[in-house]
PDB file of C-alpha atoms in Angstrom:
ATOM      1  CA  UNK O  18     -39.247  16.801 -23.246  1.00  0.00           C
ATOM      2  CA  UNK O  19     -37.328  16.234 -19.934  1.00  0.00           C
ATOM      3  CA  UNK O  20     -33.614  16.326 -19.791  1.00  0.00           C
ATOM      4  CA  UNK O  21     -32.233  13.309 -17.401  1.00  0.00           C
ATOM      5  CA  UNK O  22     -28.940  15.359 -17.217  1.00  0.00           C
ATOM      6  CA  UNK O  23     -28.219  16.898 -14.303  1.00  0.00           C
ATOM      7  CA  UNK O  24     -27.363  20.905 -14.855  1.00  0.00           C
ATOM      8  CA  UNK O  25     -26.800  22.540 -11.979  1.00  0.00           C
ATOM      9  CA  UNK O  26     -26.667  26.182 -13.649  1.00  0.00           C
ATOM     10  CA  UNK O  27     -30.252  25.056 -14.319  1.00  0.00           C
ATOM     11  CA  UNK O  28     -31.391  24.707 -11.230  1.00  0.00           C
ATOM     12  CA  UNK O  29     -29.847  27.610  -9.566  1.00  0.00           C
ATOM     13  CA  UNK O  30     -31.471  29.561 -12.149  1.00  0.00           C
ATOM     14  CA  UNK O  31     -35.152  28.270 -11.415  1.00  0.00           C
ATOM     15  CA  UNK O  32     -34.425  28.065  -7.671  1.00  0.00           C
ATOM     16  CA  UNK O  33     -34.378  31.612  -7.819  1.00  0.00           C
ATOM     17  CA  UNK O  34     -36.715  32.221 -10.573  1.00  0.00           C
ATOM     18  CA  UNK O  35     -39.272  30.045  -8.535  1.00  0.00           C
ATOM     19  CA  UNK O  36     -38.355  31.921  -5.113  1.00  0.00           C
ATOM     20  CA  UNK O  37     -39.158  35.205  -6.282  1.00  0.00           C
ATOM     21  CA  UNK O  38     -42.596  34.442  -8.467  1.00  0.00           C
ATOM     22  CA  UNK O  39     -43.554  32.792  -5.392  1.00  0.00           C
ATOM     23  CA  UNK O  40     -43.026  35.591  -3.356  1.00  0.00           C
ATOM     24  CA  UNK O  41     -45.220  37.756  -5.764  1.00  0.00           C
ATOM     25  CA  UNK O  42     -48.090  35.514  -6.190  1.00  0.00           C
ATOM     26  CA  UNK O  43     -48.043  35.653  -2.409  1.00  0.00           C
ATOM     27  CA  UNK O  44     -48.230  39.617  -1.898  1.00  0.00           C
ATOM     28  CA  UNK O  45     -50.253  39.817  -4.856  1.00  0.00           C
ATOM     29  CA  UNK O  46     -53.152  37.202  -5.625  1.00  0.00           C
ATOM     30  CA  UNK O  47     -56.134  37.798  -4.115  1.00  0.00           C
ATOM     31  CA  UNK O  48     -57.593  34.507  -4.392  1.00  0.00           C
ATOM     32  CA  UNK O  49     -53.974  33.336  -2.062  1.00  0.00           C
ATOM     33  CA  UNK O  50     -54.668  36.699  -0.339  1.00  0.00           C
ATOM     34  CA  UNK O  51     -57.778  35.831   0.865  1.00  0.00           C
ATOM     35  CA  UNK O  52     -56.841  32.365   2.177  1.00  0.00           C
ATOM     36  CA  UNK O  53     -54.232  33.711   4.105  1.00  0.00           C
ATOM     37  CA  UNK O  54     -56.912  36.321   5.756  1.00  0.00           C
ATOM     38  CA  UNK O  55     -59.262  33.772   6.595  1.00  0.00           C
ATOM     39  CA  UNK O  56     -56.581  32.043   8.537  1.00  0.00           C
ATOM     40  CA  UNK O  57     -56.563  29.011   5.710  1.00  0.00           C
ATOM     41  CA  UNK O  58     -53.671  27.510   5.027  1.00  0.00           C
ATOM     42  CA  UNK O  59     -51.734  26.845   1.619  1.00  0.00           C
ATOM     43  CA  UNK O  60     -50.744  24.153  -0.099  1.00  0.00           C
ATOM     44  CA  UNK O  61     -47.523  24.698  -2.895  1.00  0.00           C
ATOM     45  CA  UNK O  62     -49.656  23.112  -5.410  1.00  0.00           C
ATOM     46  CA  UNK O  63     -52.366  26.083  -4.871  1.00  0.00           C
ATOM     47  CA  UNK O  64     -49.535  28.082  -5.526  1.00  0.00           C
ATOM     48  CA  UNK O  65     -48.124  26.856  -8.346  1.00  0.00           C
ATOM     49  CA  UNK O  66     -51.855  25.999  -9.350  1.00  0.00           C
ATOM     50  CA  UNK O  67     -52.169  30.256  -9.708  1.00  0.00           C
ATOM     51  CA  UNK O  68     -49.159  30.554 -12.199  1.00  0.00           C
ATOM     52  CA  UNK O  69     -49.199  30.716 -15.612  1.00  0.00           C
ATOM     53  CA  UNK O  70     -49.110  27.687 -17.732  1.00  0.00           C
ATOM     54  CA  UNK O  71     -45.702  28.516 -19.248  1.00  0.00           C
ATOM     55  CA  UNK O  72     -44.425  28.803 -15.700  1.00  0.00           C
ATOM     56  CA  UNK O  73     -46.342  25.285 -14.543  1.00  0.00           C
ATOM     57  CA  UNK O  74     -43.813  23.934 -17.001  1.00  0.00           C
ATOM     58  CA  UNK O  75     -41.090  25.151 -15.818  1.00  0.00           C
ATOM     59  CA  UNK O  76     -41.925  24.173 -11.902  1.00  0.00           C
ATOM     60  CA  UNK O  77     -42.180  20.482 -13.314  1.00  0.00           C
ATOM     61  CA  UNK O  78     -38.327  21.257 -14.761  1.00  0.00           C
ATOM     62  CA  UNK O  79     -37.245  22.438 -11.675  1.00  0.00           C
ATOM     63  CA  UNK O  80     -39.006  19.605  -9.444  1.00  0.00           C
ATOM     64  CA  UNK O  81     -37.316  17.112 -11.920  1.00  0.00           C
ATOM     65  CA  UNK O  82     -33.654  18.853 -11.461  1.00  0.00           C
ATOM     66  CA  UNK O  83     -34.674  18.541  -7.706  1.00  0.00           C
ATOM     67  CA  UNK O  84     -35.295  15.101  -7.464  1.00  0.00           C
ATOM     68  CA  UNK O  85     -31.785  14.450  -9.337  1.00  0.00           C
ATOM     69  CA  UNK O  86     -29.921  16.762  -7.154  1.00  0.00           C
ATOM     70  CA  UNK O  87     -31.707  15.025  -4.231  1.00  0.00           C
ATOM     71  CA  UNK O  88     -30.571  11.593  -5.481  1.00  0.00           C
ATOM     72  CA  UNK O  89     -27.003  12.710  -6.422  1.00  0.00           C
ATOM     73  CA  UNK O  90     -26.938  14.263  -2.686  1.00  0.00           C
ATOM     74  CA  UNK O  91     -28.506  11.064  -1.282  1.00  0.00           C
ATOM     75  CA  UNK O  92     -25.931   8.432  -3.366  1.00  0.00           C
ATOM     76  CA  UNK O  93     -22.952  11.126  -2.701  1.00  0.00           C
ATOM     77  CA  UNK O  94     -23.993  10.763   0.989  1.00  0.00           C
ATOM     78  CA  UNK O  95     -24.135   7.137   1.097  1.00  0.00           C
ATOM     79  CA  UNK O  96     -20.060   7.116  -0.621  1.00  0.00           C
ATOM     80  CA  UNK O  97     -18.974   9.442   1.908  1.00  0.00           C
ATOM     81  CA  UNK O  98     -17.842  12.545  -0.742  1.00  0.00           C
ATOM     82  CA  UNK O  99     -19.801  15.186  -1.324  1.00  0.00           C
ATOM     83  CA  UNK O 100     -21.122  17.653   1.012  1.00  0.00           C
ATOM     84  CA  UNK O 101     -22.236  15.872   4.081  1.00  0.00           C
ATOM     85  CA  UNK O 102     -25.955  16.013   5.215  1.00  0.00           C
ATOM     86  CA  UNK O 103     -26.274  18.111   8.347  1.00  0.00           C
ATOM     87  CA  UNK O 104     -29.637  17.331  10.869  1.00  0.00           C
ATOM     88  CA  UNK O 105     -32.465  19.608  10.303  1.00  0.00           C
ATOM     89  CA  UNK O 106     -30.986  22.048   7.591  1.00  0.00           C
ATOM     90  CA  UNK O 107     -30.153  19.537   4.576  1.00  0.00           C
ATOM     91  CA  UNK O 108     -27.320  18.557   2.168  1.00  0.00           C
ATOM     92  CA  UNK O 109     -26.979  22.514   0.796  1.00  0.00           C
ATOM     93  CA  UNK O 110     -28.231  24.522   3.325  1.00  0.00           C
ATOM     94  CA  UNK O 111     -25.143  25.360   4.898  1.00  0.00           C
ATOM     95  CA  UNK O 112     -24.206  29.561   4.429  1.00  0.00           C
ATOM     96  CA  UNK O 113     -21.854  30.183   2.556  1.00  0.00           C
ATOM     97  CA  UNK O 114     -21.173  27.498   0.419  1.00  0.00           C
ATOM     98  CA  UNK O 115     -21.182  27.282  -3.290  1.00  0.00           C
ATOM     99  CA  UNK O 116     -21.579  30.857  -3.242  1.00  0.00           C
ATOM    100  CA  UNK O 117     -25.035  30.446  -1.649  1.00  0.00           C
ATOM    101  CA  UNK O 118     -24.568  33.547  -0.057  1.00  0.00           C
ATOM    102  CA  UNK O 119     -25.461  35.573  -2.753  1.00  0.00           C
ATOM    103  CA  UNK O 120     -28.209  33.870  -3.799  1.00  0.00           C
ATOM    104  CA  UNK O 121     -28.993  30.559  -1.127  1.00  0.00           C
ATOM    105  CA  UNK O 122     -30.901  27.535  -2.198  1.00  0.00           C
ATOM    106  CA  UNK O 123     -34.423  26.861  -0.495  1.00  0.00           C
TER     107      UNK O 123
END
């Protein structure tokens, strides 16, 4: 079922699938709604708890393309190539790079 193989075109594609759906649950499900009112604060697994079961299988794709860009970043960091890890903001979190601007990474 999983792919070990990185794919970066993957991932960009559920970052931002993942970034907006979140957004809408968020402005739009009153269970999450009503957490927020009551001053309650949320968990990403109640979050991706509310979605669809189609789109609970695709989160567990894009966590595992996560964890492989996060260990690709990690080894690339410990060689010395790759895009250097800057304090506080990550290995990709830099504007502007990799065309992030149009569409940045969380």
């Amino acid at each position: 079922m999983e792919n070990t193989a990185w794919n970066a075109e993957r991932y960009r594609e559920l970052n931002g699938y993942f970034k907006e759906k979140i957004r809408q649950r968020l402005s739009s499900d009153p269970n999450l709604l009503q957490q927020v009112a009551e001053g309650k604060s949320l968990e990403l697994q109640d979050i991706v708890a509310s979605l669809s079961m189609e789109d609970q299988a695709l989160w567990k794709e894009f966590l595992h393309l996560d964890q492989l860009k996060m260990h690709q970043d990690l080894q690339n960091h410990l060689e010395g190539k790759g895009t250097p890890l800057h304090d506080g903001s990550g290995f990709y979190r830099q504007p502007n790079t990799e065309n992030e601007h149009d569409n940045p990474l969380w």
